[in-house]
Amino acid sequence: MLDRSNMPRLGFGLMRLPEVNGNVDIETVKEMVDLYMSSGMNYFDTAYVYHNGKSENVVKEVLTERYPRESFRLATKLPGWVLEKEDDVERIFSEQLEKTGVSYFDFYLLHSIEEGPRIEKYEKYHCFEWGAEKKKEGRIRNFGFSFHGSPELLENVLDRHPDVDFVQIQLNYADWNNQLVQSGRLYEILTERNIPIIVMEPVKGGTLARLPEEAGKILHDADKDASPASWALRFVGSLDGVMTILSGMSTIEQMKDNIRTMKDFTPLSESEKDTVKKVVAILQDKELVECTSCRYCTPGCPMNISIPDIFRALNMARLYPNDNRPRMFYSSLVDRGSGKASECIKCRQCEDACPQHLRITELLEEAVDKLESPRK
């Protein structure tokens, strides 16, 4: 049974690390790791595919070679979409051990279970049984999965594999009643079964740190010293059953702010919960693109379109239709090498990869209209 008592409230997600000229800024990440470890927290979450396959190598350089192995917890994931045969499971696992420089993983996940071929591959190649064997060997200490599917699928998977140690889900106040993500219902299923929860996307890919002006003012008026991100983290941290909250921090400032919020954690009061509900009401009225900037869509794009960044510009254009900044931001993306939204060839590989199930090709057409076409 997984011991939840000594787990850190905040986990360091290694999916959105700072970069310089397209490469991970190792020295800045080292400083972030040192700040995080000195706070007494020690959970690091990476994956085979993060940073175009380089995140696990970064772990070795910034963490494994600098800290004793028993001083930190390390999680990584098996990407079902790259599996072509059963032997690939062991091959990738061995590669991950070598890349990270460890002999075991504290937490190991089947990456992004959802409806379709991914769960079918995990079942076909007996990945749940394989995980149980690795636990017996001591190469994995806790085995689970991350999830982006429906509540019905979650119940089905747990019925067939009730012995998982934990489940990682997307959970934040904006997605609690989102009919696509259904965070609230997923949370209820896991708490009913007493399964420890690791939370990803508590700030919704940074969306809840960059709120519309009206929503941001509500939070500022309630507490002028608290950042919007701290409200999002406290919402999730106030929920029973949540073991650790991952944050994909990209700057030292974000790390410091999150440590302040989570080290001496204070749950939301009832009045603060009411404040969050007011923000949710505003966000639900805006109809923004529900992109979390996970970037699963970008590596296979034949036109090299920076889809999450374009959606960020599109959301800005939806919120502020008369502001020229979304177009300026979009132009800078293209200048830095992104393909244009109008260059999409509708191959839809991005839609197959998207854990949010967004209709990306249709949204790119809207981006063409709002960001490329002459103003009407």
XYZ file of C-alpha atoms in Angstrom:
376
model
C 0.000 0.000 0.000
C 1.341 3.398 -1.000
C 2.271 5.537 2.014
C 0.683 8.923 1.351
C 1.744 10.472 4.656
C 5.216 11.645 3.636
C 4.499 12.643 0.048
C 5.253 16.284 -0.835
C 2.227 18.410 -1.681
C 4.018 19.936 -4.683
C 5.662 17.905 -7.437
C 8.101 19.332 -9.976
C 6.800 18.507 -13.459
C 9.581 18.416 -16.052
C 7.458 18.998 -19.164
C 7.780 22.793 -19.515
C 11.392 23.482 -18.537
C 13.033 26.793 -19.477
C 14.847 26.794 -22.798
C 17.546 28.827 -24.526
C 17.788 28.592 -28.320
C 15.611 25.489 -28.360
C 17.626 23.610 -25.717
C 16.816 23.108 -22.041
C 18.514 25.761 -19.902
C 20.389 23.341 -17.666
C 21.869 25.905 -15.280
C 18.488 27.496 -14.583
C 16.916 24.072 -14.064
C 19.669 23.183 -11.583
C 18.836 26.330 -9.618
C 15.146 25.410 -9.686
C 15.925 21.875 -8.505
C 18.041 23.222 -5.642
C 15.288 25.619 -4.543
C 12.724 22.839 -4.663
C 14.851 20.309 -2.782
C 15.851 22.872 -0.139
C 12.148 23.421 0.574
C 11.894 19.800 1.763
C 9.931 18.591 -1.272
C 11.336 15.981 -3.630
C 8.919 14.554 -6.255
C 10.028 14.857 -9.894
C 7.796 13.876 -12.807
C 9.176 13.283 -16.302
C 8.259 11.150 -19.330
C 9.849 9.419 -22.297
C 8.468 12.025 -24.713
C 8.881 15.304 -22.791
C 11.071 17.939 -24.450
C 11.267 15.813 -27.600
C 12.702 12.898 -25.642
C 15.327 14.926 -23.751
C 13.640 15.435 -20.376
C 14.846 12.129 -18.940
C 18.431 13.007 -19.920
C 18.008 16.329 -18.131
C 16.988 14.450 -14.973
C 20.366 12.736 -14.906
C 22.263 15.999 -15.309
C 20.320 18.201 -12.887
C 19.230 15.656 -10.276
C 20.628 12.121 -10.319
C 24.278 13.162 -10.614
C 23.862 15.854 -7.934
C 21.733 14.273 -5.184
C 21.754 10.902 -3.366
C 19.231 8.512 -4.907
C 17.179 8.019 -1.742
C 16.796 11.787 -1.299
C 14.310 12.196 -4.165
C 11.321 10.466 -5.765
C 11.320 10.046 -9.533
C 8.356 9.283 -11.792
C 8.348 8.579 -15.511
C 5.966 7.066 -18.048
C 5.621 4.423 -20.760
C 4.255 5.951 -24.018
C 1.693 3.510 -25.399
C 1.517 5.223 -28.777
C 5.096 4.222 -29.699
C 4.683 0.541 -28.829
C 4.767 -1.760 -31.849
C 5.478 -5.089 -30.130
C 5.591 -6.465 -26.591
C 9.398 -6.350 -26.459
C 9.224 -2.568 -26.828
C 7.979 -2.273 -23.242
C 11.154 -3.708 -21.722
C 13.364 -1.941 -24.264
C 11.935 1.490 -23.456
C 12.051 0.837 -19.706
C 15.747 -0.112 -19.887
C 16.429 2.986 -21.970
C 14.671 5.152 -19.375
C 16.751 3.729 -16.537
C 19.907 4.488 -18.491
C 18.846 7.994 -19.530
C 17.889 9.023 -15.994
C 20.836 7.245 -14.374
C 18.798 5.359 -11.779
C 18.319 1.665 -10.979
C 14.624 1.973 -10.101
C 11.690 4.376 -10.414
C 9.675 5.412 -7.384
C 6.578 5.895 -9.560
C 5.989 4.476 -13.031
C 2.949 5.260 -15.165
C 1.272 4.009 -18.291
C 1.094 7.327 -20.099
C -2.215 8.983 -20.983
C -4.846 6.251 -20.968
C -7.929 7.202 -22.964
C -10.454 5.636 -25.323
C -8.959 4.149 -28.485
C -5.759 2.392 -29.531
C -3.662 3.482 -26.549
C -5.480 1.452 -23.887
C -5.803 -1.366 -26.399
C -2.016 -1.483 -26.760
C -1.477 -1.435 -23.003
C -3.802 -4.430 -22.713
C -2.457 -6.232 -25.800
C 1.123 -6.038 -24.567
C 0.177 -6.961 -20.953
C 1.569 -3.716 -19.538
C -0.360 -3.913 -16.253
C 0.988 -7.413 -15.579
C 4.463 -6.263 -16.601
C 4.255 -3.421 -14.107
C 3.352 -5.828 -11.323
C 6.396 -7.954 -12.164
C 8.669 -4.917 -12.103
C 7.365 -4.094 -8.637
C 8.301 -7.585 -7.460
C 11.785 -7.081 -8.929
C 12.122 -3.751 -7.118
C 12.644 -1.799 -10.350
C 9.338 0.031 -9.809
C 8.110 0.932 -6.334
C 4.650 2.265 -7.228
C 2.763 1.530 -10.452
C -0.168 3.446 -11.924
C -1.317 5.412 -14.941
C -2.148 8.913 -16.108
C -5.634 9.361 -17.491
C -7.359 11.535 -20.103
C -10.455 9.476 -20.873
C -14.073 9.291 -19.786
C -15.367 8.380 -16.323
C -16.820 5.201 -17.830
C -13.410 4.125 -19.116
C -11.755 4.922 -15.784
C -14.202 2.665 -13.954
C -13.679 -0.056 -16.548
C -9.885 0.076 -16.249
C -10.012 0.057 -12.448
C -12.447 -2.869 -12.445
C -9.962 -4.864 -14.529
C -6.853 -3.615 -12.732
C -7.835 -2.765 -9.143
C -4.306 -3.184 -7.788
C -2.812 0.014 -9.224
C -1.116 2.112 -6.553
C -2.272 5.523 -7.797
C -3.858 7.384 -10.706
C -2.833 10.732 -12.172
C -5.622 12.958 -13.525
C -6.060 16.469 -14.880
C -7.782 18.480 -12.180
C -8.363 22.194 -11.720
C -11.258 24.496 -10.868
C -11.929 25.361 -14.516
C -12.277 21.683 -15.532
C -14.269 20.471 -12.527
C -17.557 20.600 -14.438
C -16.050 20.669 -17.938
C -18.138 18.172 -19.910
C -15.100 17.103 -21.939
C -12.562 16.642 -19.135
C -15.032 15.820 -16.301
C -12.400 16.313 -13.606
C -14.976 16.321 -10.824
C -16.418 12.941 -11.743
C -12.955 11.371 -12.179
C -12.026 12.670 -8.731
C -15.195 11.180 -7.237
C -14.510 7.740 -8.749
C -10.984 7.644 -7.347
C -11.937 8.873 -3.883
C -14.820 6.382 -3.711
C -12.277 3.613 -4.341
C -9.705 5.166 -1.977
C -7.091 5.357 -4.743
C -4.364 7.995 -4.185
C -4.545 10.839 -6.699
C -1.695 12.716 -8.327
C -2.906 15.875 -10.040
C -1.603 17.277 -13.308
C -2.556 20.585 -14.932
C -3.692 22.308 -11.701
C -3.124 25.671 -13.408
C -4.419 24.365 -16.748
C -1.206 24.838 -18.694
C -0.790 28.345 -17.290
C -4.303 29.451 -18.289
C -5.324 29.985 -14.670
C -2.212 32.080 -14.069
C -3.152 34.413 -16.953
C -6.796 35.104 -16.260
C -9.034 37.566 -18.109
C -8.903 40.981 -16.448
C -12.359 40.684 -14.869
C -11.575 37.303 -13.333
C -8.118 38.329 -12.179
C -9.569 41.380 -10.418
C -11.879 39.166 -8.360
C -8.910 37.211 -7.000
C -6.811 40.337 -6.470
C -9.587 42.051 -4.554
C -9.943 39.006 -2.330
C -6.193 38.793 -1.611
C -3.868 41.319 -3.236
C -0.765 39.380 -2.161
C -1.799 36.035 -3.701
C -0.963 35.117 -7.293
C -3.666 33.607 -9.539
C -1.587 30.407 -9.688
C -1.640 30.122 -5.889
C -5.452 30.136 -5.923
C -5.440 27.287 -8.457
C -2.992 25.215 -6.412
C -4.904 25.805 -3.183
C -8.177 24.737 -4.814
C -6.703 21.356 -5.709
C -4.743 21.008 -2.480
C -7.927 21.514 -0.457
C -9.447 18.319 -1.856
C -9.307 15.107 0.182
C -7.488 12.238 -1.508
C -5.064 14.408 -3.490
C -1.586 13.137 -2.708
C 0.684 15.347 -4.814
C 0.065 18.256 -7.199
C 2.350 18.545 -10.208
C 3.341 21.928 -11.570
C 5.267 22.252 -14.823
C 7.308 25.242 -13.708
C 9.298 27.164 -16.329
C 10.900 29.936 -14.267
C 12.555 30.450 -10.916
C 9.823 32.942 -10.040
C 7.137 30.299 -10.605
C 9.076 27.871 -8.425
C 9.368 30.393 -5.587
C 5.679 31.315 -5.781
C 4.566 27.674 -5.742
C 6.838 26.800 -2.839
C 5.398 29.727 -0.849
C 1.912 28.415 -1.538
C 2.504 24.741 -0.826
C 5.179 24.568 1.879
C 2.974 25.974 4.622
C -0.285 25.028 2.976
C -3.599 26.617 3.951
C -6.812 25.125 2.504
C -9.365 27.425 0.934
C -11.930 28.836 3.329
C -15.612 28.736 2.447
C -15.539 32.391 1.405
C -12.496 31.734 -0.772
C -14.293 28.817 -2.425
C -17.110 31.216 -3.264
C -14.548 33.566 -4.797
C -13.263 30.777 -7.043
C -16.819 29.995 -8.145
C -17.167 33.593 -9.347
C -14.018 33.192 -11.434
C -15.299 29.919 -12.899
C -18.539 31.612 -13.939
C -16.560 34.221 -15.873
C -14.293 31.654 -17.542
C -17.220 29.487 -18.609
C -18.763 32.524 -20.265
C -15.636 33.168 -22.373
C -15.529 29.876 -24.340
C -11.750 29.614 -24.542
C -9.795 26.874 -26.320
C -9.197 24.173 -23.703
C -5.523 23.652 -24.618
C -3.137 22.815 -21.753
C 0.070 23.278 -23.803
C 1.160 19.665 -23.276
C 2.614 19.833 -26.818
C 1.831 16.207 -27.671
C 0.451 17.563 -30.963
C 3.598 19.264 -32.230
C 6.364 16.641 -32.804
C 4.545 14.926 -35.682
C 3.243 18.056 -37.407
C 4.556 17.982 -41.001
C 4.197 21.767 -41.263
C 5.956 22.493 -37.945
C 2.971 24.439 -36.638
C 3.349 25.509 -33.004
C -0.258 24.624 -32.225
C -0.393 25.361 -28.448
C 1.199 28.781 -28.929
C -1.205 29.626 -31.732
C -4.101 28.620 -29.480
C -2.722 30.928 -26.814
C -2.865 33.755 -29.355
C -6.350 32.650 -30.408
C -7.572 32.773 -26.813
C -6.132 36.248 -26.473
C -7.992 37.263 -29.630
C -11.249 35.814 -28.275
C -10.859 37.660 -25.001
C -9.662 40.935 -26.498
C -11.020 41.189 -30.070
C -9.919 44.798 -30.527
C -6.398 44.324 -29.174
C -3.527 44.047 -31.663
C -1.321 42.066 -29.270
C -2.640 38.624 -30.298
C -1.662 39.327 -33.910
C 1.747 40.628 -32.835
C 2.320 37.509 -30.721
C 1.240 35.294 -33.627
C 3.578 37.107 -36.046
C 6.473 36.581 -33.652
C 5.729 32.850 -33.554
C 5.946 32.654 -37.331
C 9.138 34.732 -37.333
C 10.658 32.252 -34.870
C 9.950 29.310 -37.169
C 6.399 28.147 -36.539
C 4.318 27.191 -39.539
C 1.271 29.353 -40.151
C -2.196 28.176 -39.184
C -3.135 28.523 -42.850
C -0.451 25.974 -43.782
C -2.269 23.126 -41.980
C -2.802 20.213 -44.409
C -5.475 18.589 -42.196
C -3.616 15.307 -41.694
C -5.140 15.304 -38.177
C -2.219 13.521 -36.493
C -2.426 16.335 -33.931
C -6.043 15.471 -33.119
C -5.108 11.824 -32.564
C -2.388 12.925 -30.121
C -4.425 15.549 -28.230
C -5.423 14.397 -24.707
C -8.033 17.184 -24.600
C -9.697 15.834 -27.787
C -9.694 19.268 -29.388
C -10.845 19.734 -32.987
C -7.508 21.268 -33.814
C -7.938 21.654 -37.573
C -11.177 23.594 -37.084
C -9.564 25.796 -34.441
C -6.640 26.523 -36.759
C -9.153 27.725 -39.357
C -10.487 30.138 -36.739
C -6.912 31.229 -36.025
C -6.464 32.034 -39.709
C -9.566 34.212 -39.569
C -8.650 36.029 -36.350
C -4.856 36.225 -36.654
C -3.974 36.210 -40.370
C -6.923 37.666 -42.277
C -7.267 41.442 -42.715
C -9.361 43.066 -40.020
C -13.009 43.371 -40.972
